[in-house]
Amino acid sequence: MKINENVKIKELTTMRLGGLARYVIELETVEDAEKAYLFAKERQLPVFILGTGSNVIGKDEGFKGVILLNRIKGIRFIDELTIDAMGGELLDDLVAFTTKKNLSGIEALSAIPGTVGAAPVQNVGAYGQEIEQVLESVHAYDLKEEKYVTIKKEDMNLGYRQSIFNQGKDAGRYLIISIRIHLSHDRLTPPFYTSLQSYVEEHQITDFSPKSIREMVTEIRWSKLPKPEEMASSGSFFKNVYLDDQEAERLRNMNVPVWEGNKVPSGWLIDHAGLKGKSFYGMRVSEEAALILINESAQSYAHLKQAREEIVSIIEKKYGLTLKQEPVELE
Ligand SMILES: Cc1cc2nc3c(=O)[nH]c(=O)nc-3n(C[C@H](O)[C@H](O)[C@H](O)COP(=O)(O)OP(=O)(O)OC[C@H]3O[C@@H](n4cnc5c(N)ncnc54)[C@H](O)[C@@H]3O)c2cc1C
């Protein structure tokens, strides 16, 4: 494992904010998880687990502890349809691998930034697929009990952008070493999620093989989403809003779209509040996807905080709904 000191968090996170981390340890083997944890424990320092930082925001004061970066690599078949992938692999590399093998289950998760190890944390999803649909279990290092454990999907409490790994008393407790997924020889069938369906119709596509879906999703995504290496962002900055029946009715009466499960798309709210393309303290609401905040020139977390508060307040005044931030804060 590699130990680095006084590392800029802004260089480890795609929003490119944040002060110094006291230590950053890159894990390269399964055993490194325990060794790195003991390194922190001996020094009585807190631990934060990081992948590629595409859903984490650094703070100006930095982190006076140890950041553990999962860089453990490897993908292997357990049987014809079951795969173990190490947490340090990029999720998109895993999707490329499985689609090349003509296997279905994660092809619509193409081009989502981040590592395999982070995928179960917020139950990554796109175009109607979520990692939950194929996940069987994860192998993890339990920082509380100081031992390696296997956690079955049923025990992960997976939901919309949430799991035991980021919510509740066990948030941050497990360092995910690898995941086990079970894929299939099936094909996705139309109708697809809106933008994919439009693409299929416009280009008269009839090939819905995993490889073809991957190519379409990748093209659609990068036509409207900021590439982390080109523009600083954390992808969707606000979560969609889920309402009870009474609130859903109130919003419908305001002509706000309320989708299945009483879900209100936050991007629609931001767009219809006229905020697309507007800049707040160096943070710009993307013109292409209103849910995305791009860090154009903000140098500090304080700027992001001000921008967030202003947007939240505008939406509260207009719709009576409080938007919640999706990315977690490194603290
Ligand atoms: C342009 C863009 C587009 C995006 N599009 C989508 C999308 O379509 N759908 C979607 O769901 N997300 C999307 N995201 C968010 C992000 O890609 C996902 O949340 C991704 O899973 C984060 O991976 P990461 O390795 O960067 O994790 P990080 O951002 O480093 O960490 C995210 C969380 O996971 C924890 N974590 C990371 N690795 C581990 C591990 N090995 N064990 C335990 N905990 C861990 C961290 O502590 C943190 O709480 C997008 C982000 C960007 C920048």
Short mmCIF file of C-alpha atoms and ligand atoms in Angstrom, two decimals:
data_model
loop_
_atom_site.label_atom_id
_atom_site.label_comp_id
_atom_site.label_asym_id
_atom_site.label_seq_id
_atom_site.Cartn_x
_atom_site.Cartn_y
_atom_site.Cartn_z
CA MET A 1 0.00 0.00 0.00
CA LYS A 2 1.10 3.57 -0.64
CA ILE A 3 0.96 6.21 2.11
CA ASN A 4 0.91 9.88 1.12
CA GLU A 5 0.84 12.87 3.45
CA ASN A 6 -0.84 16.27 3.16
CA VAL A 7 -2.70 15.58 -0.06
CA LYS A 8 -5.05 18.14 -1.63
CA ILE A 9 -8.60 16.79 -1.43
CA LYS A 10 -9.52 18.94 -4.43
CA GLU A 11 -7.28 16.66 -6.50
CA LEU A 12 -9.10 13.55 -5.27
CA THR A 13 -12.65 14.76 -5.89
CA THR A 14 -14.39 15.70 -9.14
CA MET A 15 -15.97 18.90 -7.73
CA ARG A 16 -12.37 20.01 -7.13
CA LEU A 17 -12.84 21.59 -3.72
CA GLY A 18 -11.30 20.88 -0.34
CA GLY A 19 -8.19 21.48 1.74
CA LEU A 20 -5.51 19.00 2.79
CA ALA A 21 -5.93 15.43 3.96
CA ARG A 22 -3.42 14.44 6.65
CA TYR A 23 -2.87 10.97 5.15
CA VAL A 24 -4.09 9.25 2.00
CA ILE A 25 -3.49 5.50 1.71
CA GLU A 26 -3.89 3.64 -1.58
CA LEU A 27 -5.00 0.05 -1.02
CA GLU A 28 -3.63 -2.38 -3.59
CA THR A 29 -4.35 -5.75 -1.98
CA VAL A 30 -7.16 -7.14 0.16
CA GLU A 31 -4.82 -7.32 3.17
CA ASP A 32 -4.07 -3.59 2.80
CA ALA A 33 -7.59 -2.81 4.07
CA GLU A 34 -6.78 -4.11 7.54
CA LYS A 35 -3.23 -2.71 7.53
CA ALA A 36 -4.43 0.76 6.55
CA TYR A 37 -7.18 0.71 9.14
CA LEU A 38 -4.66 -0.25 11.87
CA PHE A 39 -2.37 2.58 10.68
CA ALA A 40 -5.20 5.03 11.41
CA LYS A 41 -6.18 3.33 14.66
CA GLU A 42 -2.62 3.48 16.05
CA ARG A 43 -2.64 7.23 15.46
CA GLN A 44 -6.22 7.60 16.72
CA LEU A 45 -7.24 9.23 13.47
CA PRO A 46 -10.66 9.06 11.80
CA VAL A 47 -11.00 7.22 8.50
CA PHE A 48 -12.87 8.17 5.32
CA ILE A 49 -13.26 5.76 2.39
CA LEU A 50 -12.94 7.29 -1.07
CA GLY A 51 -13.23 5.93 -4.61
CA THR A 52 -12.70 8.47 -7.37
CA GLY A 53 -14.45 11.22 -5.40
CA SER A 54 -17.20 11.71 -7.98
CA ASN A 55 -19.88 11.85 -5.30
CA VAL A 56 -17.90 13.43 -2.47
CA ILE A 57 -17.28 17.09 -1.71
CA GLY A 58 -14.17 18.24 0.12
CA LYS A 59 -14.35 20.95 2.75
CA ASP A 60 -12.04 23.95 3.15
CA GLU A 61 -10.69 22.71 6.49
CA GLY A 62 -9.56 19.47 4.83
CA PHE A 63 -9.56 16.18 6.73
CA LYS A 64 -7.37 15.56 9.77
CA GLY A 65 -7.51 11.83 9.36
CA VAL A 66 -6.76 9.02 6.94
CA ILE A 67 -8.44 8.71 3.55
CA LEU A 68 -8.48 5.14 2.26
CA LEU A 69 -8.52 4.83 -1.52
CA ASN A 70 -9.62 1.46 -2.82
CA ARG A 71 -7.35 0.71 -5.80
CA ILE A 72 -7.62 -3.09 -5.58
CA LYS A 73 -7.99 -4.49 -9.12
CA GLY A 74 -9.36 -7.66 -10.65
CA ILE A 75 -12.44 -9.11 -12.35
CA ARG A 76 -13.13 -12.85 -12.46
CA PHE A 77 -15.91 -15.24 -13.35
CA ILE A 78 -17.31 -17.43 -10.58
CA ASP A 79 -19.58 -19.25 -13.02
CA GLU A 80 -21.00 -18.50 -16.47
CA LEU A 81 -23.13 -15.58 -15.21
CA THR A 82 -21.60 -14.65 -11.86
CA ILE A 83 -18.70 -12.22 -11.56
CA ASP A 84 -16.56 -10.97 -8.68
CA ALA A 85 -15.17 -7.49 -9.32
CA MET A 86 -12.69 -5.79 -7.04
CA GLY A 87 -13.72 -2.42 -5.62
CA GLY A 88 -10.83 -0.48 -7.14
CA GLU A 89 -11.90 -1.26 -10.70
CA LEU A 90 -13.75 1.52 -12.50
CA LEU A 91 -17.43 0.72 -12.83
CA ASP A 92 -17.30 1.64 -16.51
CA ASP A 93 -14.46 -0.85 -17.08
CA LEU A 94 -16.62 -3.55 -15.49
CA VAL A 95 -19.52 -2.59 -17.78
CA ALA A 96 -17.16 -2.73 -20.78
CA PHE A 97 -15.98 -6.19 -19.69
CA THR A 98 -19.49 -7.61 -19.21
CA THR A 99 -20.92 -6.16 -22.42
CA LYS A 100 -17.99 -7.59 -24.39
CA LYS A 101 -19.01 -10.97 -22.97
CA ASN A 102 -22.54 -10.21 -24.23
CA LEU A 103 -23.98 -10.29 -20.70
CA SER A 104 -26.90 -8.13 -19.66
CA GLY A 105 -27.59 -6.44 -16.32
CA ILE A 106 -25.37 -3.37 -16.05
CA GLU A 107 -25.12 -2.14 -19.66
CA ALA A 108 -27.27 0.94 -18.90
CA LEU A 109 -24.82 1.92 -16.13
CA SER A 110 -22.26 2.75 -18.83
CA ALA A 111 -20.23 5.92 -18.38
CA ILE A 112 -21.16 6.47 -14.73
CA PRO A 113 -17.96 7.80 -13.16
CA GLY A 114 -16.57 6.04 -10.12
CA THR A 115 -15.36 2.74 -8.75
CA VAL A 116 -17.01 -0.63 -8.42
CA GLY A 117 -16.62 -0.43 -4.62
CA ALA A 118 -18.73 2.73 -4.45
CA ALA A 119 -21.53 1.37 -6.66
CA PRO A 120 -23.56 -0.31 -3.88
CA VAL A 121 -23.07 2.67 -1.53
CA GLN A 122 -25.65 4.83 -3.22
CA ASN A 123 -27.07 1.97 -5.31
CA VAL A 124 -25.96 3.62 -8.55
CA GLY A 125 -28.56 3.74 -11.24
CA ALA A 126 -29.31 5.12 -14.68
CA TYR A 127 -31.75 4.48 -17.52
CA GLY A 128 -33.86 2.13 -15.43
CA GLN A 129 -31.04 -0.11 -14.18
CA GLU A 130 -29.68 -0.07 -10.64
CA ILE A 131 -26.77 -2.10 -9.31
CA GLU A 132 -29.29 -3.59 -6.85
CA GLN A 133 -30.88 -5.60 -9.69
CA VAL A 134 -27.74 -7.71 -10.22
CA LEU A 135 -25.91 -7.44 -6.91
CA GLU A 136 -25.62 -10.64 -4.85
CA SER A 137 -23.22 -9.66 -2.07
CA VAL A 138 -20.17 -7.61 -1.18
CA HIS A 139 -16.95 -8.62 0.52
CA ALA A 140 -15.90 -5.87 2.91
CA TYR A 141 -13.63 -4.95 5.78
CA ASP A 142 -15.69 -4.08 8.85
CA LEU A 143 -13.93 -1.13 10.50
CA LYS A 144 -15.96 -1.56 13.68
CA GLU A 145 -15.44 -5.27 14.30
CA GLU A 146 -12.01 -5.21 12.60
CA LYS A 147 -12.64 -8.24 10.41
CA TYR A 148 -13.48 -9.19 6.83
CA VAL A 149 -17.17 -9.93 6.23
CA THR A 150 -19.55 -10.89 3.44
CA ILE A 151 -22.79 -8.92 3.32
CA LYS A 152 -25.75 -10.23 1.33
CA LYS A 153 -27.87 -7.88 -0.75
CA GLU A 154 -30.91 -8.50 1.49
CA ASP A 155 -28.99 -6.99 4.40
CA MET A 156 -27.94 -3.80 2.58
CA ASN A 157 -31.28 -1.95 2.71
CA LEU A 158 -30.76 -0.70 -0.83
CA GLY A 159 -33.03 2.09 -2.04
CA TYR A 160 -32.94 5.23 -4.16
CA ARG A 161 -29.35 6.49 -3.77
CA GLN A 162 -29.06 4.81 -0.40
CA SER A 163 -27.94 1.72 1.51
CA ILE A 164 -26.62 0.78 4.94
CA PHE A 165 -23.24 1.98 3.62
CA ASN A 166 -24.29 5.63 3.50
CA GLN A 167 -27.35 5.84 5.80
CA GLY A 168 -27.98 5.08 9.45
CA LYS A 169 -25.75 3.76 12.20
CA ASP A 170 -23.51 1.69 9.90
CA ALA A 171 -22.70 4.47 7.40
CA GLY A 172 -18.95 4.47 6.75
CA ARG A 173 -18.46 1.24 8.72
CA TYR A 174 -17.68 -1.11 5.81
CA LEU A 175 -14.87 -0.77 3.32
CA ILE A 176 -16.15 -2.60 0.26
CA ILE A 177 -13.36 -4.76 -1.12
CA SER A 178 -15.29 -6.46 -3.94
CA ILE A 179 -18.80 -7.05 -5.23
CA ARG A 180 -20.47 -10.16 -6.61
CA ILE A 181 -22.98 -9.67 -9.43
CA HIS A 182 -25.20 -12.09 -11.31
CA LEU A 183 -25.90 -11.22 -14.95
CA SER A 184 -28.04 -12.82 -17.65
CA HIS A 185 -28.27 -13.57 -21.37
CA ASP A 186 -31.52 -11.53 -21.58
CA ARG A 187 -31.94 -8.36 -23.60
CA LEU A 188 -33.41 -5.05 -22.49
CA THR A 189 -36.61 -4.41 -24.40
CA PRO A 190 -38.36 -1.17 -25.38
CA PRO A 191 -39.91 1.10 -24.29
CA PHE A 192 -36.76 2.49 -22.68
CA TYR A 193 -36.17 5.46 -20.40
CA THR A 194 -37.20 8.65 -22.28
CA SER A 195 -33.90 9.87 -23.72
CA LEU A 196 -32.78 6.35 -24.68
CA GLN A 197 -36.14 5.68 -26.32
CA SER A 198 -35.89 8.93 -28.33
CA TYR A 199 -32.38 7.96 -29.46
CA VAL A 200 -33.57 4.49 -30.52
CA GLU A 201 -36.45 5.97 -32.53
CA GLU A 202 -34.42 8.74 -34.09
CA HIS A 203 -31.64 6.38 -35.21
CA GLN A 204 -34.03 3.47 -35.93
CA ILE A 205 -31.99 1.12 -33.78
CA THR A 206 -33.18 -2.48 -33.51
CA ASP A 207 -30.09 -4.01 -31.89
CA PHE A 208 -30.62 -4.02 -28.12
CA SER A 209 -27.63 -6.19 -27.27
CA PRO A 210 -25.67 -5.14 -24.15
CA LYS A 211 -22.93 -3.73 -26.41
CA SER A 212 -25.40 -1.66 -28.42
CA ILE A 213 -27.16 -0.30 -25.29
CA ARG A 214 -23.74 0.58 -23.87
CA GLU A 215 -22.80 2.53 -26.99
CA MET A 216 -26.09 4.45 -27.05
CA VAL A 217 -26.08 5.26 -23.33
CA THR A 218 -22.46 6.41 -23.49
CA GLU A 219 -23.18 8.70 -26.42
CA ILE A 220 -26.33 10.18 -24.84
CA ARG A 221 -24.66 10.72 -21.47
CA TRP A 222 -21.57 12.49 -22.77
CA SER A 223 -23.66 14.69 -25.06
CA LYS A 224 -25.21 16.34 -21.99
CA LEU A 225 -23.15 15.50 -18.90
CA PRO A 226 -19.88 17.18 -17.94
CA LYS A 227 -16.88 14.84 -18.23
CA PRO A 228 -15.10 14.94 -14.85
CA GLU A 229 -11.70 15.45 -16.52
CA GLU A 230 -13.03 18.48 -18.43
CA MET A 231 -15.46 20.14 -16.01
CA ALA A 232 -15.66 20.03 -12.23
CA SER A 233 -18.92 18.62 -10.90
CA SER A 234 -20.35 15.79 -8.81
CA GLY A 235 -22.96 14.82 -11.39
CA SER A 236 -26.47 15.25 -10.00
CA PHE A 237 -26.15 17.72 -7.17
CA PHE A 238 -29.69 17.37 -5.83
CA LYS A 239 -31.70 14.22 -5.23
CA ASN A 240 -35.12 13.80 -6.77
CA VAL A 241 -37.91 14.44 -4.27
CA TYR A 242 -40.26 11.70 -3.01
CA LEU A 243 -43.62 12.87 -1.64
CA ASP A 244 -46.56 11.51 0.31
CA ASP A 245 -49.94 11.37 -1.47
CA GLN A 246 -51.16 14.70 -0.11
CA GLU A 247 -48.02 16.58 -1.17
CA ALA A 248 -48.08 14.82 -4.55
CA GLU A 249 -51.63 16.07 -5.11
CA ARG A 250 -50.61 19.62 -4.16
CA LEU A 251 -47.75 19.54 -6.69
CA ARG A 252 -49.94 18.02 -9.43
CA ASN A 253 -52.33 20.92 -8.93
CA MET A 254 -49.38 23.24 -9.59
CA ASN A 255 -48.77 21.38 -12.90
CA VAL A 256 -45.53 19.87 -11.63
CA PRO A 257 -44.80 16.40 -13.07
CA VAL A 258 -45.18 13.74 -10.38
CA TRP A 259 -43.88 10.38 -11.57
CA GLU A 260 -44.41 6.83 -10.41
CA GLY A 261 -43.82 6.43 -6.69
CA ASN A 262 -44.70 10.13 -6.15
CA LYS A 263 -41.29 11.14 -7.47
CA VAL A 264 -40.75 14.75 -8.51
CA PRO A 265 -37.74 15.29 -10.81
CA SER A 266 -35.66 17.98 -9.14
CA GLY A 267 -34.10 18.90 -12.48
CA TRP A 268 -37.56 19.92 -13.72
CA LEU A 269 -38.08 22.15 -10.66
CA ILE A 270 -34.71 23.87 -11.15
CA ASP A 271 -35.30 24.26 -14.88
CA HIS A 272 -38.81 25.71 -14.43
CA ALA A 273 -37.55 28.09 -11.76
CA GLY A 274 -35.46 29.57 -14.58
CA LEU A 275 -32.11 28.57 -13.07
CA LYS A 276 -30.54 26.68 -16.00
CA GLY A 277 -27.29 28.37 -16.98
CA LYS A 278 -27.38 30.73 -13.97
CA SER A 279 -24.23 31.18 -11.90
CA PHE A 280 -24.07 31.48 -8.13
CA TYR A 281 -20.74 32.25 -6.42
CA GLY A 282 -18.73 30.50 -9.16
CA MET A 283 -21.10 27.51 -9.38
CA ARG A 284 -23.19 27.25 -12.55
CA VAL A 285 -26.40 25.30 -13.06
CA SER A 286 -25.72 23.23 -16.19
CA GLU A 287 -27.66 24.30 -19.30
CA GLU A 288 -27.88 20.69 -20.49
CA ALA A 289 -28.93 19.02 -17.23
CA ALA A 290 -30.40 21.31 -14.56
CA LEU A 291 -29.63 18.86 -11.77
CA ILE A 292 -25.91 19.34 -12.27
CA LEU A 293 -23.91 22.10 -10.62
CA ILE A 294 -20.63 22.87 -12.36
CA ASN A 295 -17.76 24.39 -10.45
CA GLU A 296 -16.68 27.10 -12.87
CA SER A 297 -14.57 29.24 -10.59
CA ALA A 298 -15.52 28.52 -6.96
CA GLN A 299 -12.35 28.14 -4.92
CA SER A 300 -13.89 27.17 -1.62
CA TYR A 301 -16.59 25.05 -0.07
CA ALA A 302 -18.09 28.26 1.34
CA HIS A 303 -18.98 29.32 -2.23
CA LEU A 304 -20.66 26.02 -2.93
CA LYS A 305 -22.60 26.31 0.34
CA GLN A 306 -23.85 29.79 -0.59
CA ALA A 307 -24.86 28.59 -4.07
CA ARG A 308 -26.70 25.60 -2.60
CA GLU A 309 -28.55 27.74 -0.07
CA GLU A 310 -29.67 30.18 -2.73
CA ILE A 311 -30.96 27.48 -5.08
CA VAL A 312 -32.71 25.60 -2.25
CA SER A 313 -34.37 28.81 -1.11
CA ILE A 314 -35.60 29.70 -4.63
CA ILE A 315 -37.17 26.24 -5.03
CA GLU A 316 -38.70 26.39 -1.54
CA LYS A 317 -40.33 29.72 -2.30
CA LYS A 318 -41.66 28.60 -5.68
CA TYR A 319 -42.77 25.02 -4.93
CA GLY A 320 -42.68 24.59 -1.14
CA LEU A 321 -40.20 21.70 -1.52
CA THR A 322 -36.77 21.40 0.06
CA LEU A 323 -34.07 19.99 -2.21
CA LYS A 324 -31.48 17.70 -0.63
CA GLN A 325 -27.87 17.44 -1.74
CA GLU A 326 -26.83 14.10 -3.27
CA PRO A 327 -23.01 14.11 -2.86
CA VAL A 328 -21.67 13.38 0.60
CA GLU A 329 -19.31 15.75 2.38
CA LEU A 330 -15.86 14.62 3.40
CA GLU A 331 -15.74 15.13 7.17
C1 LIG B 1 -20.69 13.51 -14.39
C2 LIG B 1 -21.25 12.57 -13.34
C3 LIG B 1 -22.34 11.77 -13.63
C4 LIG B 1 -22.88 10.89 -12.67
N1 LIG B 1 -23.95 10.11 -13.01
C5 LIG B 1 -24.48 9.25 -12.10
C6 LIG B 1 -25.60 8.41 -12.44
O1 LIG B 1 -26.10 8.43 -13.56
N2 LIG B 1 -26.09 7.58 -11.49
C7 LIG B 1 -25.55 7.51 -10.25
O2 LIG B 1 -26.04 6.71 -9.43
N3 LIG B 1 -24.49 8.29 -9.89
C8 LIG B 1 -23.95 9.15 -10.79
N4 LIG B 1 -22.89 9.96 -10.44
C9 LIG B 1 -22.37 9.89 -9.07
C10 LIG B 1 -21.15 8.95 -8.92
O3 LIG B 1 -20.62 8.62 -10.16
C11 LIG B 1 -21.53 7.68 -8.18
O4 LIG B 1 -22.04 7.99 -6.90
C12 LIG B 1 -20.32 6.73 -8.01
O5 LIG B 1 -20.76 5.49 -7.51
C13 LIG B 1 -19.26 7.30 -7.09
O6 LIG B 1 -18.10 6.50 -7.22
P1 LIG B 1 -16.72 6.96 -6.63
O7 LIG B 1 -15.76 5.84 -6.75
O8 LIG B 1 -16.30 8.25 -7.26
O9 LIG B 1 -17.11 7.17 -5.11
P2 LIG B 1 -16.78 8.40 -4.17
O10 LIG B 1 -17.43 9.61 -4.72
O11 LIG B 1 -15.33 8.45 -3.91
O12 LIG B 1 -17.55 7.95 -2.85
C14 LIG B 1 -18.96 7.97 -2.80
C15 LIG B 1 -19.42 7.36 -1.47
O13 LIG B 1 -19.07 6.00 -1.43
C16 LIG B 1 -18.20 5.72 -0.34
N5 LIG B 1 -17.24 4.73 -0.86
C17 LIG B 1 -16.46 4.85 -1.96
N6 LIG B 1 -15.76 3.72 -2.16
C18 LIG B 1 -16.12 2.87 -1.17
C19 LIG B 1 -15.74 1.54 -0.81
N7 LIG B 1 -14.85 0.84 -1.52
N8 LIG B 1 -16.31 0.99 0.30
C20 LIG B 1 -17.22 1.67 1.03
N9 LIG B 1 -17.60 2.93 0.76
C21 LIG B 1 -17.06 3.52 -0.34
C22 LIG B 1 -17.60 7.05 0.05
O14 LIG B 1 -17.23 7.06 1.41
C23 LIG B 1 -18.76 7.98 -0.24
O15 LIG B 1 -19.70 7.92 0.82
C24 LIG B 1 -22.32 10.83 -11.38
C25 LIG B 1 -21.20 11.65 -11.07
C26 LIG B 1 -20.67 12.51 -12.04
C27 LIG B 1 -19.48 13.35 -11.69
#
